[in-house]
Amino acid sequence: MILLRNRSVRTRLTLLSSAVMALLCAGISALVLAGLRDSAAHRQTDEVLHDAVLRVAQQITRGRPLPPVIRSEEIDVLQVVGPDGRVVAAAEPMAGKPRISTFTPPEDNLQVHRTVCDAPGFHDTCMNVVSMRLPTPSGHWTVYGAEPVVPWYVGHLLMATLVGGSLLLVGATTIGAYRTVGRTLDPVEAISGELQEITSTDLERRVPVPGHRDEIQRLALTVNQTLDRLQAAVERERRFASDASHDLRSPITAMRTQVEEALLHPDDADWPSMARAQLAGLDRLQAIVTDLLALCRMDAGAASADQPLDLGELVGAELARRVPRKAVVTDIRPGAVVAGDRLQLIRMFTNLVDNAERHAASSVSVEVRPERGQGVLEVRDDGPGIPVEQREYVFQRFTRLDTARNRETGGTGLGLAIARQIAERHHGTLALEDSPRGARFVARLPLAPTPS
């Protein structure tokens, strides 16, 4: 289908080029014909007819007798009308024929030119007629000279030359446009064909990139960049699905094993203890599902409230509500007012504090302050810390380090990823920064504009 469309584009562009050239040739031909026709008509009237009539008029004014048949090499239609209105002399083709026209020059003019289309003997042909009035002692004589009007095509040879040349130009344009458009669209067809063969299971393939620098090369590079991003997104989603299924399967398997063992020996089972174990497993499942739903909503671009919030007051209120598992040291300074969603910012803070409490040796430090147009939130723990090379790795979904930060600490592996995504949705950043001991997470959010 795409190849057919490309061919259709090739055909349309070729036809368009041919039509433009045809119109151009027709316009030029019309201008040439009009110019040559006007030139030929002026030459016919001003030179041929005028000169032939003037020679006869000179004979009359000099008193020379005129033979009944006038010999003229320039024109065939030539007549002399005497004072009595009769034709007294004419060129051989007009011998014995009636007067070609009855108009005469006015009193203030000796010569006049008209186009006559009903001349006797020339009913199907329009004639350019020149009439010259000659006053003599015996009366007014009139000399008529006429030639057929120059046709619109001027001449058959000229018309054939113009038509032939136009056809050659249109043909050359058609062939050249078809080949040029074909060479231009060949890379597009190659790109389209390659894209048709690329599937979700074969995203490593890339479309061919033409060697010449033009729009099509930029198109191919853009397509390949899009495929790179698509491949990365698909691989990320595959890893996410695999990690999610693994994290969901682990508590489900443990709970199933406990239930099966209790059912095998129901009399010996400690049912209250097993129920408490099931509740712990359900809590873990609920935490994972809750985090997954939060990520899905943010990935889908769900709308969030946007209101001025004092980051220090929000953090203080949340700390007062929590039951701390480790000692919490706070340093909250006023003035860190940011624009955002209260629930999302609370979620970001609780995720950071939960992570710090899981890995702290004895205490967690929380600091809020305004700094250079930003509201800064720092959460530090005094645990084993995170190596520099793994600082970005911890923000990936379902990521747990192989040492102290493992599955046994109770995290879902999604908290830090959610926290960073919330910071980015608020046009801020969340990063791990240097600390003499433990891990130091720093969120920086732009301050809300001050109302004027």
PDB file of C-alpha atoms in Angstrom, residues 190-386:
ATOM      1  CA  ALA A 190      13.138   1.747   1.338  1.00  0.00           C
ATOM      2  CA  ILE A 191      12.302   3.388   4.678  1.00  0.00           C
ATOM      3  CA  SER A 192       8.632   2.433   4.350  1.00  0.00           C
ATOM      4  CA  GLY A 193       9.457  -1.144   3.423  1.00  0.00           C
ATOM      5  CA  GLU A 194      11.814  -1.514   6.356  1.00  0.00           C
ATOM      6  CA  LEU A 195       9.256  -0.032   8.739  1.00  0.00           C
ATOM      7  CA  GLN A 196       6.643  -2.507   7.514  1.00  0.00           C
ATOM      8  CA  GLU A 197       8.925  -5.398   8.400  1.00  0.00           C
ATOM      9  CA  ILE A 198       9.830  -4.072  11.850  1.00  0.00           C
ATOM     10  CA  THR A 199       7.586  -5.546  14.549  1.00  0.00           C
ATOM     11  CA  SER A 200       7.477  -5.330  18.319  1.00  0.00           C
ATOM     12  CA  THR A 201       9.678  -8.421  18.467  1.00  0.00           C
ATOM     13  CA  ASP A 202      12.251  -7.093  15.995  1.00  0.00           C
ATOM     14  CA  LEU A 203      12.985  -3.564  17.165  1.00  0.00           C
ATOM     15  CA  GLU A 204      16.741  -3.847  16.632  1.00  0.00           C
ATOM     16  CA  ARG A 205      16.399  -3.199  12.909  1.00  0.00           C
ATOM     17  CA  ARG A 206      16.789   0.328  11.577  1.00  0.00           C
ATOM     18  CA  VAL A 207      15.760   2.033   8.366  1.00  0.00           C
ATOM     19  CA  PRO A 208      18.473   2.822   5.786  1.00  0.00           C
ATOM     20  CA  VAL A 209      19.900   6.347   5.942  1.00  0.00           C
ATOM     21  CA  PRO A 210      20.623   7.986   2.543  1.00  0.00           C
ATOM     22  CA  GLY A 211      24.111   9.350   2.041  1.00  0.00           C
ATOM     23  CA  HIS A 212      23.086  12.776   0.746  1.00  0.00           C
ATOM     24  CA  ARG A 213      22.179  15.460   3.262  1.00  0.00           C
ATOM     25  CA  ASP A 214      18.560  16.442   2.698  1.00  0.00           C
ATOM     26  CA  GLU A 215      15.081  16.196   4.196  1.00  0.00           C
ATOM     27  CA  ILE A 216      14.883  12.458   3.534  1.00  0.00           C
ATOM     28  CA  GLN A 217      18.119  11.837   5.417  1.00  0.00           C
ATOM     29  CA  ARG A 218      16.723  13.824   8.336  1.00  0.00           C
ATOM     30  CA  LEU A 219      13.523  11.775   8.090  1.00  0.00           C
ATOM     31  CA  ALA A 220      15.491   8.511   8.245  1.00  0.00           C
ATOM     32  CA  LEU A 221      17.546   9.745  11.205  1.00  0.00           C
ATOM     33  CA  THR A 222      14.381  10.838  13.007  1.00  0.00           C
ATOM     34  CA  VAL A 223      12.733   7.480  12.342  1.00  0.00           C
ATOM     35  CA  ASN A 224      15.783   5.654  13.687  1.00  0.00           C
ATOM     36  CA  GLN A 225      15.832   7.882  16.771  1.00  0.00           C
ATOM     37  CA  THR A 226      12.147   7.131  17.287  1.00  0.00           C
ATOM     38  CA  LEU A 227      12.859   3.420  16.932  1.00  0.00           C
ATOM     39  CA  ASP A 228      15.658   3.758  19.489  1.00  0.00           C
ATOM     40  CA  ARG A 229      13.269   5.367  21.950  1.00  0.00           C
ATOM     41  CA  LEU A 230      10.584   2.814  21.139  1.00  0.00           C
ATOM     42  CA  GLN A 231      12.996  -0.074  21.671  1.00  0.00           C
ATOM     43  CA  ALA A 232      14.151   1.416  24.973  1.00  0.00           C
ATOM     44  CA  ALA A 233      10.540   1.934  26.066  1.00  0.00           C
ATOM     45  CA  VAL A 234       9.531  -1.596  25.109  1.00  0.00           C
ATOM     46  CA  GLU A 235      12.535  -3.078  26.868  1.00  0.00           C
ATOM     47  CA  ARG A 236      11.799  -0.928  29.905  1.00  0.00           C
ATOM     48  CA  GLU A 237       8.191  -2.082  29.931  1.00  0.00           C
ATOM     49  CA  ARG A 238       9.263  -5.695  29.545  1.00  0.00           C
ATOM     50  CA  ARG A 239      11.631  -5.386  32.467  1.00  0.00           C
ATOM     51  CA  PHE A 240       8.947  -3.610  34.450  1.00  0.00           C
ATOM     52  CA  ALA A 241       6.399  -6.348  33.734  1.00  0.00           C
ATOM     53  CA  SER A 242       8.939  -9.036  34.549  1.00  0.00           C
ATOM     54  CA  ASP A 243       9.983  -7.358  37.802  1.00  0.00           C
ATOM     55  CA  ALA A 244       6.383  -6.656  38.770  1.00  0.00           C
ATOM     56  CA  SER A 245       5.334 -10.241  38.160  1.00  0.00           C
ATOM     57  CA  HIS A 246       8.344 -11.477  40.133  1.00  0.00           C
ATOM     58  CA  ASP A 247       7.630  -9.155  43.075  1.00  0.00           C
ATOM     59  CA  LEU A 248       3.969 -10.100  43.062  1.00  0.00           C
ATOM     60  CA  ARG A 249       4.712 -13.800  42.701  1.00  0.00           C
ATOM     61  CA  SER A 250       7.088 -13.928  45.679  1.00  0.00           C
ATOM     62  CA  PRO A 251       4.567 -13.032  48.433  1.00  0.00           C
ATOM     63  CA  ILE A 252       1.826 -15.015  46.715  1.00  0.00           C
ATOM     64  CA  THR A 253       4.058 -18.105  46.618  1.00  0.00           C
ATOM     65  CA  ALA A 254       5.032 -17.679  50.273  1.00  0.00           C
ATOM     66  CA  MET A 255       1.400 -17.267  51.323  1.00  0.00           C
ATOM     67  CA  ARG A 256       0.317 -20.278  49.299  1.00  0.00           C
ATOM     68  CA  THR A 257       3.072 -22.405  50.792  1.00  0.00           C
ATOM     69  CA  GLN A 258       2.027 -21.444  54.318  1.00  0.00           C
ATOM     70  CA  VAL A 259      -1.616 -22.231  53.634  1.00  0.00           C
ATOM     71  CA  GLU A 260      -0.815 -25.578  52.008  1.00  0.00           C
ATOM     72  CA  GLU A 261       1.383 -26.617  54.950  1.00  0.00           C
ATOM     73  CA  ALA A 262      -1.342 -25.668  57.411  1.00  0.00           C
ATOM     74  CA  LEU A 263      -3.948 -27.615  55.438  1.00  0.00           C
ATOM     75  CA  LEU A 264      -1.744 -30.699  55.401  1.00  0.00           C
ATOM     76  CA  HIS A 265      -1.635 -30.714  59.208  1.00  0.00           C
ATOM     77  CA  PRO A 266      -4.626 -28.683  60.324  1.00  0.00           C
ATOM     78  CA  ASP A 267      -4.539 -29.949  63.884  1.00  0.00           C
ATOM     79  CA  ASP A 268      -0.914 -28.978  64.370  1.00  0.00           C
ATOM     80  CA  ALA A 269      -1.131 -25.619  62.585  1.00  0.00           C
ATOM     81  CA  ASP A 270      -0.864 -22.399  64.522  1.00  0.00           C
ATOM     82  CA  TRP A 271      -3.731 -20.660  62.796  1.00  0.00           C
ATOM     83  CA  PRO A 272      -3.403 -17.253  64.505  1.00  0.00           C
ATOM     84  CA  SER A 273       0.291 -17.173  63.622  1.00  0.00           C
ATOM     85  CA  MET A 274      -0.465 -18.182  60.053  1.00  0.00           C
ATOM     86  CA  ALA A 275      -3.165 -15.518  59.807  1.00  0.00           C
ATOM     87  CA  ARG A 276      -0.703 -12.869  60.949  1.00  0.00           C
ATOM     88  CA  ALA A 277       1.762 -14.107  58.297  1.00  0.00           C
ATOM     89  CA  GLN A 278      -0.959 -13.905  55.661  1.00  0.00           C
ATOM     90  CA  LEU A 279      -1.767 -10.356  56.695  1.00  0.00           C
ATOM     91  CA  ALA A 280       1.901  -9.428  56.347  1.00  0.00           C
ATOM     92  CA  GLY A 281       1.951 -10.924  52.862  1.00  0.00           C
ATOM     93  CA  LEU A 282      -1.259  -9.109  51.962  1.00  0.00           C
ATOM     94  CA  ASP A 283       0.215  -5.855  53.227  1.00  0.00           C
ATOM     95  CA  ARG A 284       3.176  -6.365  50.934  1.00  0.00           C
ATOM     96  CA  LEU A 285       0.910  -7.137  47.983  1.00  0.00           C
ATOM     97  CA  GLN A 286      -1.182  -4.076  48.736  1.00  0.00           C
ATOM     98  CA  ALA A 287       1.916  -1.880  48.897  1.00  0.00           C
ATOM     99  CA  ILE A 288       3.167  -3.176  45.537  1.00  0.00           C
ATOM    100  CA  VAL A 289      -0.246  -2.747  43.867  1.00  0.00           C
ATOM    101  CA  THR A 290      -0.620   0.753  45.323  1.00  0.00           C
ATOM    102  CA  ASP A 291       2.784   1.781  43.978  1.00  0.00           C
ATOM    103  CA  LEU A 292       2.024   0.249  40.598  1.00  0.00           C
ATOM    104  CA  LEU A 293      -1.248   2.170  40.374  1.00  0.00           C
ATOM    105  CA  ALA A 294       0.529   5.398  41.326  1.00  0.00           C
ATOM    106  CA  LEU A 295       3.126   4.852  38.604  1.00  0.00           C
ATOM    107  CA  CYS A 296       0.445   4.031  36.033  1.00  0.00           C
ATOM    108  CA  ARG A 297      -1.454   7.215  36.849  1.00  0.00           C
ATOM    109  CA  MET A 298       1.675   9.335  36.526  1.00  0.00           C
ATOM    110  CA  ASP A 299       2.746   7.574  33.322  1.00  0.00           C
ATOM    111  CA  ALA A 300      -0.714   8.282  31.897  1.00  0.00           C
ATOM    112  CA  GLY A 301      -0.302  11.982  32.730  1.00  0.00           C
ATOM    113  CA  ALA A 302      -3.161  12.152  35.213  1.00  0.00           C
ATOM    114  CA  ALA A 303      -4.060  15.717  36.146  1.00  0.00           C
ATOM    115  CA  SER A 304      -2.882  16.963  39.532  1.00  0.00           C
ATOM    116  CA  ALA A 305      -3.781  19.934  41.707  1.00  0.00           C
ATOM    117  CA  ASP A 306      -1.512  22.964  41.513  1.00  0.00           C
ATOM    118  CA  GLN A 307      -1.585  25.250  44.538  1.00  0.00           C
ATOM    119  CA  PRO A 308       0.944  27.121  46.675  1.00  0.00           C
ATOM    120  CA  LEU A 309       2.182  24.873  49.490  1.00  0.00           C
ATOM    121  CA  ASP A 310       4.609  25.580  52.291  1.00  0.00           C
ATOM    122  CA  LEU A 311       6.981  22.642  52.001  1.00  0.00           C
ATOM    123  CA  GLY A 312       8.164  23.086  55.602  1.00  0.00           C
ATOM    124  CA  GLU A 313       4.621  23.029  57.029  1.00  0.00           C
ATOM    125  CA  LEU A 314       3.719  20.008  54.890  1.00  0.00           C
ATOM    126  CA  VAL A 315       6.800  18.049  56.052  1.00  0.00           C
ATOM    127  CA  GLY A 316       6.263  19.065  59.684  1.00  0.00           C
ATOM    128  CA  ALA A 317       2.622  17.973  59.650  1.00  0.00           C
ATOM    129  CA  GLU A 318       3.508  14.624  58.096  1.00  0.00           C
ATOM    130  CA  LEU A 319       6.280  13.971  60.618  1.00  0.00           C
ATOM    131  CA  ALA A 320       3.908  14.779  63.477  1.00  0.00           C
ATOM    132  CA  ARG A 321       1.415  12.229  62.133  1.00  0.00           C
ATOM    133  CA  ARG A 322       3.929   9.412  61.651  1.00  0.00           C
ATOM    134  CA  VAL A 323       5.082   6.919  64.215  1.00  0.00           C
ATOM    135  CA  PRO A 324       8.873   6.992  63.693  1.00  0.00           C
ATOM    136  CA  ARG A 325      10.827   3.745  63.592  1.00  0.00           C
ATOM    137  CA  LYS A 326      14.124   5.589  63.982  1.00  0.00           C
ATOM    138  CA  ALA A 327      15.069   8.862  65.604  1.00  0.00           C
ATOM    139  CA  VAL A 328      14.245  11.811  63.326  1.00  0.00           C
ATOM    140  CA  VAL A 329      16.257  15.045  63.461  1.00  0.00           C
ATOM    141  CA  THR A 330      14.601  17.995  61.716  1.00  0.00           C
ATOM    142  CA  ASP A 331      15.795  21.386  60.448  1.00  0.00           C
ATOM    143  CA  ILE A 332      12.796  23.114  58.862  1.00  0.00           C
ATOM    144  CA  ARG A 333      13.205  26.724  57.771  1.00  0.00           C
ATOM    145  CA  PRO A 334      10.337  28.943  56.599  1.00  0.00           C
ATOM    146  CA  GLY A 335       9.930  30.349  53.089  1.00  0.00           C
ATOM    147  CA  ALA A 336      10.041  27.183  50.990  1.00  0.00           C
ATOM    148  CA  VAL A 337       6.653  27.725  49.279  1.00  0.00           C
ATOM    149  CA  VAL A 338       6.256  25.634  46.136  1.00  0.00           C
ATOM    150  CA  ALA A 339       3.377  25.124  43.679  1.00  0.00           C
ATOM    151  CA  GLY A 340       2.153  21.565  43.475  1.00  0.00           C
ATOM    152  CA  ASP A 341      -0.140  18.762  44.520  1.00  0.00           C
ATOM    153  CA  ARG A 342      -0.318  18.204  48.289  1.00  0.00           C
ATOM    154  CA  LEU A 343      -0.960  14.447  48.115  1.00  0.00           C
ATOM    155  CA  GLN A 344       1.829  13.844  45.604  1.00  0.00           C
ATOM    156  CA  LEU A 345       4.361  15.879  47.593  1.00  0.00           C
ATOM    157  CA  ILE A 346       3.400  14.017  50.778  1.00  0.00           C
ATOM    158  CA  ARG A 347       3.880  10.751  48.853  1.00  0.00           C
ATOM    159  CA  MET A 348       7.330  11.866  47.702  1.00  0.00           C
ATOM    160  CA  PHE A 349       8.353  12.808  51.246  1.00  0.00           C
ATOM    161  CA  THR A 350       6.999   9.633  52.881  1.00  0.00           C
ATOM    162  CA  ASN A 351       8.729   7.466  50.290  1.00  0.00           C
ATOM    163  CA  LEU A 352      12.042   9.177  51.045  1.00  0.00           C
ATOM    164  CA  VAL A 353      11.552   8.885  54.807  1.00  0.00           C
ATOM    165  CA  ASP A 354      10.416   5.248  54.576  1.00  0.00           C
ATOM    166  CA  ASN A 355      13.496   4.436  52.538  1.00  0.00           C
ATOM    167  CA  ALA A 356      15.757   6.253  55.018  1.00  0.00           C
ATOM    168  CA  GLU A 357      14.189   4.507  58.037  1.00  0.00           C
ATOM    169  CA  ARG A 358      14.632   1.088  56.458  1.00  0.00           C
ATOM    170  CA  HIS A 359      18.346   1.620  55.974  1.00  0.00           C
ATOM    171  CA  ALA A 360      19.320   3.960  58.814  1.00  0.00           C
ATOM    172  CA  ALA A 361      21.494   2.622  61.614  1.00  0.00           C
ATOM    173  CA  SER A 362      20.021   4.881  64.278  1.00  0.00           C
ATOM    174  CA  SER A 363      18.655   8.168  62.972  1.00  0.00           C
ATOM    175  CA  VAL A 364      17.166  10.026  60.026  1.00  0.00           C
ATOM    176  CA  SER A 365      17.707  13.738  59.295  1.00  0.00           C
ATOM    177  CA  VAL A 366      15.102  15.875  57.493  1.00  0.00           C
ATOM    178  CA  GLU A 367      15.873  19.409  56.315  1.00  0.00           C
ATOM    179  CA  VAL A 368      13.705  21.919  54.435  1.00  0.00           C
ATOM    180  CA  ARG A 369      14.985  25.326  53.262  1.00  0.00           C
ATOM    181  CA  PRO A 370      14.611  27.874  50.475  1.00  0.00           C
ATOM    182  CA  GLU A 371      17.708  28.192  48.308  1.00  0.00           C
ATOM    183  CA  ARG A 372      18.295  30.180  45.090  1.00  0.00           C
ATOM    184  CA  GLY A 373      14.680  30.214  43.937  1.00  0.00           C
ATOM    185  CA  GLN A 374      14.068  26.613  44.928  1.00  0.00           C
ATOM    186  CA  GLY A 375      12.530  24.758  47.814  1.00  0.00           C
ATOM    187  CA  VAL A 376      15.034  22.112  48.963  1.00  0.00           C
ATOM    188  CA  LEU A 377      14.055  18.938  50.824  1.00  0.00           C
ATOM    189  CA  GLU A 378      16.869  16.751  52.182  1.00  0.00           C
ATOM    190  CA  VAL A 379      16.412  13.317  53.741  1.00  0.00           C
ATOM    191  CA  ARG A 380      19.564  11.643  55.122  1.00  0.00           C
ATOM    192  CA  ASP A 381      20.192   8.385  56.934  1.00  0.00           C
ATOM    193  CA  ASP A 382      23.234   7.078  58.769  1.00  0.00           C
ATOM    194  CA  GLY A 383      23.180   3.695  57.106  1.00  0.00           C
ATOM    195  CA  PRO A 384      25.757   2.024  54.839  1.00  0.00           C
ATOM    196  CA  GLY A 385      25.211   4.505  52.017  1.00  0.00           C
ATOM    197  CA  ILE A 386      25.157   3.940  48.267  1.00  0.00           C
TER     198      ILE A 386
END
